[in-house]
Amino acid sequence: MSVWQGLAGQERAVAQLCRSIERGRVPHAYLFSGPPGAPLVDAAIALAMALSCQRAPGTGCDGDPDAMCVACSKIASGIHPDVVTLVREGAAQIVPIESVRNQVIARVGFPPHEGPVRVFIVEEATALAPPAANALLKTLEEPPARTMFVLCTTAPDQLLPTIRSRCQRVRFAAGNALPADADPARAERVAALGAELAGDRHDSSLPVRIAEAKGDTAPVLVAAARALHLRAHAAARAGDLEVARHAGSRAQAILSWQIPVAIHNANPQLAIEALIVQLRGLPEVGAP
């Protein structure tokens, strides 16, 4: 199974990426967009593996870690020197200008260390601080050879038009919070906790209940963000833009904790407690 087959339900987006690779027309910058829960970063990593694979260029090694080539194994483990992911940092959960300077600008003048291309992944492009976005824009305007950018976002309209215009757009469908063959009882628990987290009032025991099964915390965050995403769309269709903006802001705050929990092993209970404090600090609907 190639790395692409791990992106269930994303056949259209995968076909678009594969055609570009097959025709040798891979652009220097992609914009991966989709609703909350869409596997944008996973797809960016799969693309990096497909382009860098030593055994099966264009498709990447299969999902068996023991059968991966060195390049795919390093990318999957997050230690490949030519695949750099810019993540949100600090209490403000932004990608600061220092990250762009130190991780992007300082490297683009040099060729890749090991692979055929260096890939920079921005896990949520709307989190780029304004100076960081402007600095990245300059690089996108004059892209170095053998360099690719993949900007991921659930809100592409919030990006600078000049950034959007320099990227080829790939749209992804909603992802699954849990695998299709997951335990139904577990899926029901995740959905119920997600709905509770998406609400405006939180019981003091909620962080403990979510963290009881550590592996469920990230899916609960995705389920909560998805519920808010649907609420925002419904409000927008009804013409209630204030409610839509409020729901969208809450969804973005919730998703900002998905990467720390799912990838960086943040303490689940502390993460949910910090998230709830963050949600309480957001302006309420109707507030001046």
XYZ file of C-alpha atoms in Angstrom, residues 98-250:
153
model
C 11.514 33.839 14.016
C 10.298 30.438 12.774
C 10.226 31.651 9.179
C 13.650 33.280 9.508
C 15.351 30.366 11.269
C 13.636 27.405 9.617
C 12.917 28.729 6.124
C 14.945 31.771 5.077
C 18.151 30.456 6.649
C 17.870 27.234 4.606
C 16.469 28.140 1.206
C 19.789 29.414 -0.097
C 21.294 25.942 0.206
C 20.437 22.734 -1.687
C 18.645 19.894 0.120
C 20.861 17.805 2.398
C 19.714 14.319 1.401
C 16.693 14.302 -0.884
C 15.754 15.658 -4.303
C 13.623 18.437 -2.817
C 13.250 20.355 0.433
C 9.640 20.566 1.654
C 8.372 23.215 4.055
C 4.991 22.430 5.612
C 2.952 25.072 7.450
C 0.441 23.165 9.582
C -2.007 26.122 9.759
C -1.186 28.975 7.432
C -3.671 31.409 8.990
C -1.598 31.227 12.178
C 1.325 32.960 10.453
C 1.955 36.237 12.250
C 1.732 39.185 9.787
C 5.544 39.672 9.663
C 5.961 35.916 9.159
C 3.400 35.890 6.337
C 5.144 38.797 4.617
C 8.549 37.142 4.961
C 7.200 33.892 3.550
C 5.555 35.774 0.682
C 8.933 37.107 -0.455
C 10.243 33.555 -0.689
C 7.133 32.390 -2.555
C 7.615 35.214 -5.071
C 11.146 34.036 -5.916
C 11.165 30.307 -5.111
C 14.583 28.655 -5.016
C 15.212 25.519 -7.043
C 14.396 22.141 -5.454
C 12.197 23.791 -2.829
C 8.495 23.233 -2.169
C 6.006 24.796 0.206
C 2.785 23.179 1.414
C 0.510 25.581 3.278
C -2.338 23.865 5.126
C -5.436 25.675 6.346
C -9.103 25.258 7.196
C -9.733 28.933 6.371
C -8.038 29.800 3.040
C -10.034 33.024 2.643
C -8.216 34.451 5.669
C -4.845 34.258 3.913
C -3.279 37.152 2.046
C -4.555 37.107 -1.563
C -0.952 37.386 -2.730
C -0.084 34.165 -0.887
C -3.111 32.324 -2.287
C -2.279 33.452 -5.811
C 1.190 31.898 -5.633
C -0.025 28.468 -4.534
C -1.819 25.702 -6.398
C -4.986 24.877 -4.481
C -5.857 21.298 -3.509
C -9.182 20.815 -1.737
C -9.669 17.971 0.725
C -12.837 16.428 2.096
C -13.598 16.092 5.792
C -11.564 13.420 7.527
C -12.726 10.855 10.041
C -12.157 11.505 13.731
C -11.865 7.735 14.148
C -11.157 4.925 11.669
C -14.222 3.452 9.997
C -13.734 0.152 11.814
C -13.366 1.777 15.243
C -15.236 0.416 18.236
C -18.794 1.867 18.024
C -18.840 2.540 21.768
C -15.590 4.468 21.496
C -16.885 6.441 18.510
C -20.041 7.317 20.454
C -17.959 8.471 23.439
C -15.753 10.631 21.212
C -18.776 12.204 19.504
C -20.505 12.925 22.822
C -17.409 14.488 24.398
C -16.768 16.474 21.224
C -20.289 17.885 21.313
C -19.858 18.784 24.977
C -16.530 20.513 24.318
C -18.110 22.420 21.416
C -20.783 23.793 23.757
C -20.644 27.116 25.551
C -20.662 25.643 29.083
C -18.146 23.109 30.353
C -18.454 20.886 33.391
C -15.364 20.988 35.611
C -14.885 17.244 35.132
C -14.695 17.502 31.323
C -10.859 17.612 31.043
C -10.568 14.491 33.202
C -13.258 12.633 31.266
C -11.682 13.475 27.906
C -8.207 12.498 29.108
C -9.302 9.150 30.573
C -8.376 7.492 27.286
C -5.316 9.407 26.082
C -5.631 8.208 22.505
C -9.121 9.695 22.274
C -8.168 13.287 23.080
C -7.164 14.294 19.545
C -10.293 12.689 17.993
C -12.443 14.522 20.564
C -10.840 17.806 19.494
C -11.569 17.021 15.843
C -15.178 16.054 16.667
C -15.675 19.313 18.589
C -14.198 21.402 15.786
C -16.362 19.599 13.245
C -19.512 20.302 15.279
C -18.603 23.981 15.447
C -17.779 24.019 11.737
C -21.290 22.730 10.964
C -22.759 25.287 13.359
C -20.859 28.080 11.630
C -22.095 26.980 8.192
C -25.690 26.753 9.392
C -25.489 30.211 10.946
C -23.925 31.675 7.816
C -26.687 30.203 5.641
C -29.247 31.718 8.031
C -27.548 35.113 7.728
C -26.369 35.193 11.353
C -22.756 36.141 10.681
C -22.006 36.960 14.316
C -22.833 33.426 15.428
C -20.931 32.023 12.428
C -17.798 34.003 13.323
C -18.086 32.975 16.974
C -18.365 29.282 16.069
C -15.478 29.578 13.614
C -13.233 31.219 16.213
C -14.000 28.451 18.704
